[in-house]
C-alpha cells in the first residue's frame, strides 16, 4: 500500500510540473523595449505598468520602439529618466537646426498622466505677423506687440544666424516666437493652424556653453510624470521589481499584480520562484495561480489518495 501511495504521489507531482510547463509562457510584461529599460509606471502593453499610462505608451514588439500617442500623433520615446521622472520624446515633423519642415503642432490629452517639463522650450517659426494671435494688435491700431518671451530672443537669433535650414525660411526674425509650455494654456495644445505658424521647434537642456550652438541642442520634448496624486512610488511595486518581476495590473479589476518570469502573476513578488520550499499551483475555482508550501501539497496529496 505504501508503494502505491508513493507512486501516486510521484505521478501527481509530475503531472503538476508538466501542467505548469504547458500553461505558462514567456513573461508578458517586457523589461526592456529596444534599448530603453521599462520600469513602473511605464509598461509594454495591456496589464503592464500603471493602467493610466497604457493608452498613451506602448512598445512595438516588431520595431522594438517605445512610443507616446496623443490626439496629435504618435511620437517615438528616445529615453526615460526614472530618477527624475522625465520622458523624452521626439517629433519627426519638428524643425531642427539640420532640417526645417511643416508641422501640425504638438498637444497633450487633457487627462494624460504627464505634463511638460519646465526645461522644455518651444519656438514657433514662420508665423504670420498680421494674422497670428501671438502678435497682439495695439489698442491705438498703430502696430502689433509680440506675446513671446523677449528674454529668450537670443534663441531666435542663434537659430536664424547659425542654422542654415532655418535661415532659408527667409523671413524676419520677428516671426520666431519663443515661449514655455505654460503659455499653451491648461489644455497644453499647440495648434499651428490656429496660431498661423508653419512650423515649430522644441528643445530642452541646451547644455553648458552651448547656447550659441543650436546644432548641439537637445531637440525634442521633455515630459514629467507622477506616480499618483501624492507622487509616491508604490512599495509593493518596489518588492516586485527587486524580485525580477514587472509591475502590472489586473485588466478586469485594475488591482496590482506582479508579472514574474514565466508569465505568472502574483499579488506580491517573484521571490517564490527562488524558494524550493514552495510550489505554484492553479486554483481551480478561479483559474488563478496560488503559491503553496511544498509540504502542504505533499500532505494534501497523501490525504486525498485512496
Coordinates of C-alpha atoms in Angstrom, one line a residue:
X1 CA 0.0 0.0 0.0
X2 CA 2.9 2.4 0.9
X3 CA 4.5 1.8 -2.5
X4 CA 1.1 2.5 -4.2
X5 CA 0.8 5.8 -2.3
X6 CA 4.4 6.8 -3.2
X7 CA 3.8 6.1 -6.9
X8 CA 0.6 8.0 -6.9
X9 CA 2.2 11.0 -5.2
X10 CA 5.1 11.0 -7.7
X11 CA 2.7 10.8 -10.6
X12 CA 0.6 13.7 -9.2
X13 CA 3.6 16.0 -8.7
X14 CA 5.0 15.0 -12.1
X15 CA 1.6 15.9 -13.6
X16 CA 1.6 19.3 -11.8
X17 CA 5.0 20.2 -13.3
X18 CA 4.0 19.2 -16.8
X19 CA 0.8 21.2 -16.4
X20 CA 2.7 24.3 -15.3
X21 CA 5.2 24.0 -18.2
X22 CA 2.3 23.7 -20.7
X23 CA 0.3 26.6 -19.2
X24 CA 2.8 29.4 -18.6
X25 CA 4.6 31.3 -21.4
X26 CA 7.3 33.9 -21.6
X27 CA 7.0 37.0 -19.4
X28 CA 4.1 39.0 -20.8
X29 CA 5.4 42.4 -19.4
X30 CA 8.8 43.1 -21.1
X31 CA 11.6 44.5 -19.0
X32 CA 13.0 46.5 -22.0
X33 CA 11.8 47.9 -25.3
X34 CA 14.7 48.2 -27.7
X35 CA 17.4 49.9 -25.8
X36 CA 15.1 51.5 -23.2
X37 CA 14.6 49.8 -19.8
X38 CA 10.9 49.6 -18.8
X39 CA 10.1 50.3 -15.1
X40 CA 6.9 51.4 -13.3
X41 CA 4.8 53.3 -14.1
X42 CA 5.6 52.6 -17.8
X43 CA 4.6 49.3 -19.4
X44 CA 4.8 47.5 -22.7
X45 CA 1.2 46.7 -23.2
X46 CA -2.2 46.0 -21.5
X47 CA -1.8 44.8 -17.9
X48 CA 1.7 46.2 -17.6
X49 CA 2.9 49.2 -15.7
X50 CA 0.2 51.7 -14.5
X51 CA -3.2 51.5 -16.1
X52 CA -3.3 55.2 -16.5
X53 CA -0.3 55.1 -18.9
X54 CA -1.4 52.1 -21.0
X55 CA -3.4 54.1 -23.6
X56 CA -0.6 56.5 -24.2
X57 CA 2.6 54.5 -24.1
X58 CA 3.2 51.2 -25.9
X59 CA 6.0 49.1 -27.2
X60 CA 6.1 47.9 -30.8
X61 CA 7.3 44.3 -30.5
X62 CA 8.4 44.2 -34.1
X63 CA 10.2 47.5 -34.3
X64 CA 11.2 47.4 -30.6
X65 CA 10.3 51.1 -30.2
X66 CA 8.6 52.7 -27.3
X67 CA 6.0 55.3 -28.4
X68 CA 3.8 58.0 -27.0
X69 CA 0.4 58.5 -28.6
X70 CA -1.7 61.7 -28.1
X71 CA -4.5 63.1 -30.2
X72 CA -2.0 65.0 -32.3
X73 CA 0.1 61.9 -33.4
X74 CA 2.4 59.1 -32.4
X75 CA 5.9 60.0 -31.2
X76 CA 9.0 57.9 -30.5
X77 CA 10.3 57.9 -26.9
X78 CA 14.1 58.4 -27.1
X79 CA 14.9 57.9 -23.4
X80 CA 13.4 57.8 -19.9
X81 CA 15.0 59.2 -16.7
X82 CA 13.3 57.2 -14.0
X83 CA 15.2 59.1 -11.2
X84 CA 13.9 62.5 -12.3
X85 CA 10.6 61.0 -13.7
X86 CA 11.1 62.5 -17.1
X87 CA 10.1 61.1 -20.5
X88 CA 11.9 62.4 -23.6
X89 CA 10.1 62.2 -27.0
X90 CA 10.9 63.4 -30.5
X91 CA 8.6 64.6 -33.3
X92 CA 9.6 63.8 -36.9
X93 CA 7.7 66.9 -38.1
X94 CA 9.7 69.2 -35.8
X95 CA 12.1 71.7 -37.3
X96 CA 15.7 71.4 -36.1
X97 CA 19.0 73.1 -37.0
X98 CA 19.5 70.4 -39.6
X99 CA 16.1 70.4 -41.3
X100 CA 13.0 72.7 -41.5
X101 CA 9.7 71.1 -42.3
X102 CA 6.0 72.0 -42.0
X103 CA 4.2 70.6 -38.9
X104 CA 0.7 70.3 -37.4
X105 CA 1.9 71.0 -33.9
X106 CA 2.0 69.0 -30.7
X107 CA -0.5 68.6 -27.9
X108 CA -1.2 66.5 -24.8
X109 CA -4.5 65.0 -23.9
X110 CA -6.1 66.9 -21.0
X111 CA -6.4 63.7 -18.9
X112 CA -2.9 62.4 -19.7
X113 CA -0.8 61.4 -16.6
X114 CA 2.1 63.7 -17.5
X115 CA 2.7 67.4 -18.4
X116 CA 5.5 69.4 -20.0
X117 CA 8.7 69.6 -18.0
X118 CA 9.9 73.1 -17.1
X119 CA 13.1 72.7 -19.2
X120 CA 11.0 72.3 -22.4
X121 CA 11.0 75.4 -24.6
X122 CA 9.1 75.8 -27.8
X123 CA 9.8 78.1 -30.7
X124 CA 7.2 79.0 -33.3
X125 CA 8.6 79.5 -36.8
X126 CA 7.2 81.2 -39.9
X127 CA 4.2 82.9 -38.2
X128 CA 2.0 85.4 -39.9
X129 CA 2.7 88.8 -38.3
X130 CA -0.7 90.1 -39.5
X131 CA -2.8 87.1 -38.6
X132 CA -1.1 85.1 -35.8
X133 CA -2.6 85.6 -32.3
X134 CA 1.0 85.6 -30.9
X135 CA 1.2 89.1 -32.3
X136 CA -1.4 91.2 -30.5
X137 CA -2.7 94.4 -32.1
X138 CA -2.1 97.6 -30.1
X139 CA -5.1 99.5 -28.8
X140 CA -4.3 102.5 -31.0
X141 CA -4.0 100.3 -34.1
X142 CA -0.5 101.5 -34.8
X143 CA 1.0 98.1 -34.9
X144 CA 1.3 94.8 -33.1
X145 CA 3.2 93.6 -30.0
X146 CA 4.7 90.2 -29.6
X147 CA 3.4 87.9 -26.8
X148 CA 6.5 85.9 -27.0
X149 CA 9.3 85.6 -24.4
X150 CA 11.5 88.6 -25.0
X151 CA 14.1 87.4 -22.6
X152 CA 14.7 84.4 -24.8
X153 CA 15.0 86.4 -28.0
X154 CA 18.7 85.3 -28.3
X155 CA 17.4 81.8 -29.1
X156 CA 15.8 83.1 -32.2
X157 CA 18.9 85.0 -33.2
X158 CA 21.0 81.8 -32.9
X159 CA 18.5 79.7 -34.8
X160 CA 18.5 82.2 -37.8
X161 CA 22.2 83.0 -37.8
X162 CA 23.7 79.6 -37.1
X163 CA 21.1 77.2 -38.7
X164 CA 21.2 77.2 -42.4
X165 CA 17.9 75.2 -42.7
X166 CA 16.0 77.8 -40.6
X167 CA 17.7 80.8 -42.2
X168 CA 16.4 79.6 -45.6
X169 CA 12.9 80.4 -44.5
X170 CA 14.0 83.9 -45.5
X171 CA 11.6 85.8 -43.1
X172 CA 12.2 88.4 -40.5
X173 CA 13.3 87.3 -37.0
X174 CA 10.1 88.7 -35.6
X175 CA 8.3 85.5 -36.9
X176 CA 10.3 83.4 -34.5
X177 CA 8.4 83.2 -31.2
X178 CA 9.9 81.6 -28.1
X179 CA 7.6 80.6 -25.2
X180 CA 7.3 78.0 -22.4
X181 CA 4.7 75.3 -22.3
X182 CA 2.7 77.2 -19.6
X183 CA 1.8 79.7 -22.4
X184 CA -0.1 76.9 -24.1
X185 CA -2.9 77.2 -21.5
X186 CA -4.4 74.4 -19.4
X187 CA -5.2 72.2 -22.5
X188 CA -1.5 72.0 -23.4
X189 CA -2.4 72.4 -27.0
X190 CA -0.2 73.8 -29.8
X191 CA -2.3 74.1 -32.9
X192 CA -0.1 75.6 -35.5
X193 CA -3.0 76.1 -37.9
X194 CA -4.8 78.3 -35.3
X195 CA -1.5 80.0 -34.4
X196 CA -0.9 80.7 -38.1
X197 CA 2.6 79.3 -38.0
X198 CA 4.0 76.8 -40.4
X199 CA 6.5 75.0 -38.1
X200 CA 7.9 74.7 -34.6
X201 CA 10.9 73.6 -32.8
X202 CA 11.2 72.1 -29.3
X203 CA 14.3 71.6 -27.2
X204 CA 15.4 71.1 -23.6
X205 CA 18.7 71.3 -21.7
X206 CA 20.8 73.4 -24.1
X207 CA 23.9 72.2 -22.3
X208 CA 26.7 74.2 -20.7
X209 CA 28.3 76.8 -23.0
X210 CA 26.1 75.6 -25.9
X211 CA 23.5 78.4 -26.1
X212 CA 25.1 79.9 -29.2
X213 CA 25.5 76.4 -30.8
X214 CA 21.9 75.3 -31.9
X215 CA 23.4 72.4 -33.8
X216 CA 24.2 70.8 -30.5
X217 CA 20.9 71.5 -28.7
X218 CA 18.8 68.6 -27.5
X219 CA 15.8 68.8 -29.8
X220 CA 12.6 67.1 -28.6
X221 CA 10.1 67.4 -25.8
X222 CA 10.6 66.6 -22.1
X223 CA 7.5 65.4 -20.2
X224 CA 7.3 64.9 -16.5
X225 CA 5.1 62.3 -14.8
X226 CA 3.8 61.5 -11.3
X227 CA 3.2 58.0 -9.7
X228 CA -0.1 59.2 -8.2
X229 CA -1.7 62.2 -6.6
X230 CA 0.9 62.2 -3.8
X231 CA 3.7 61.2 -6.2
X232 CA 4.6 58.2 -4.1
X233 CA 6.3 55.1 -5.5
X234 CA 4.2 52.0 -4.5
X235 CA 6.2 49.9 -2.0
X236 CA 4.6 46.7 -3.4
X237 CA 5.9 47.6 -6.8
X238 CA 9.4 48.0 -5.4
X239 CA 9.4 44.5 -4.0
X240 CA 8.1 43.1 -7.3
X241 CA 10.9 44.8 -9.4
X242 CA 13.6 43.7 -6.8
X243 CA 12.5 40.1 -7.4
X244 CA 13.0 40.4 -11.1
X245 CA 9.3 41.0 -11.8
X246 CA 7.4 43.6 -13.7
X247 CA 4.8 45.7 -12.0
X248 CA 1.4 45.5 -13.7
X249 CA -2.3 45.3 -13.0
X250 CA -5.3 43.0 -13.4
X251 CA -7.1 44.1 -16.5
X252 CA -10.5 43.3 -15.0
X253 CA -10.1 44.8 -11.5
X254 CA -7.2 47.2 -12.1
X255 CA -5.7 45.8 -8.9
X256 CA -1.9 45.4 -8.6
X257 CA -0.2 42.3 -9.9
X258 CA 3.5 41.3 -10.2
X259 CA 4.3 39.7 -13.5
X260 CA 7.0 37.2 -13.0
X261 CA 9.4 35.4 -15.4
X262 CA 7.4 32.5 -17.0
X263 CA 4.2 34.6 -17.4
X264 CA 3.0 34.0 -13.8
X265 CA 1.1 36.8 -12.0
X266 CA 1.2 37.2 -8.2
X267 CA -0.1 39.8 -5.8
X268 CA 3.2 40.4 -4.1
X269 CA 6.6 39.5 -5.7
X270 CA 8.5 36.7 -7.5
X271 CA 10.7 35.6 -4.7
X272 CA 8.7 32.3 -4.5
X273 CA 10.5 31.2 -7.7
X274 CA 13.7 31.0 -5.8
X275 CA 12.2 29.3 -2.8
X276 CA 12.5 25.5 -3.1
X277 CA 10.0 25.0 -0.3
X278 CA 7.1 26.4 -2.3
X279 CA 5.2 25.3 -5.4
X280 CA 2.9 27.2 -7.6
X281 CA -0.5 25.5 -8.4
X282 CA -3.6 26.6 -10.2
X283 CA -6.6 27.5 -8.0
X284 CA -9.3 25.5 -9.8
X285 CA -12.2 27.6 -8.6
X286 CA -10.9 30.8 -10.2
X287 CA -8.2 29.7 -12.6
X288 CA -5.7 32.0 -10.8
X289 CA -2.2 30.8 -9.7
X290 CA -1.6 30.4 -6.0
X291 CA 1.6 29.7 -4.0
X292 CA 1.6 26.8 -1.7
X293 CA 4.3 25.4 0.6
X294 CA 5.5 22.1 -0.8
X295 CA 4.8 20.3 2.5
X296 CA 1.1 21.3 2.1
X297 CA 1.0 19.9 -1.4
X298 CA 2.5 16.6 -0.2
X299 CA 0.2 16.3 2.8
X300 CA -2.9 17.2 0.8
X301 CA -2.0 14.7 -1.9
X302 CA -1.4 11.9 0.6
X303 CA -4.7 12.6 2.4
X304 CA -6.5 12.6 -0.9
X305 CA -5.2 9.2 -2.0
X306 CA -7.5 6.2 -1.6

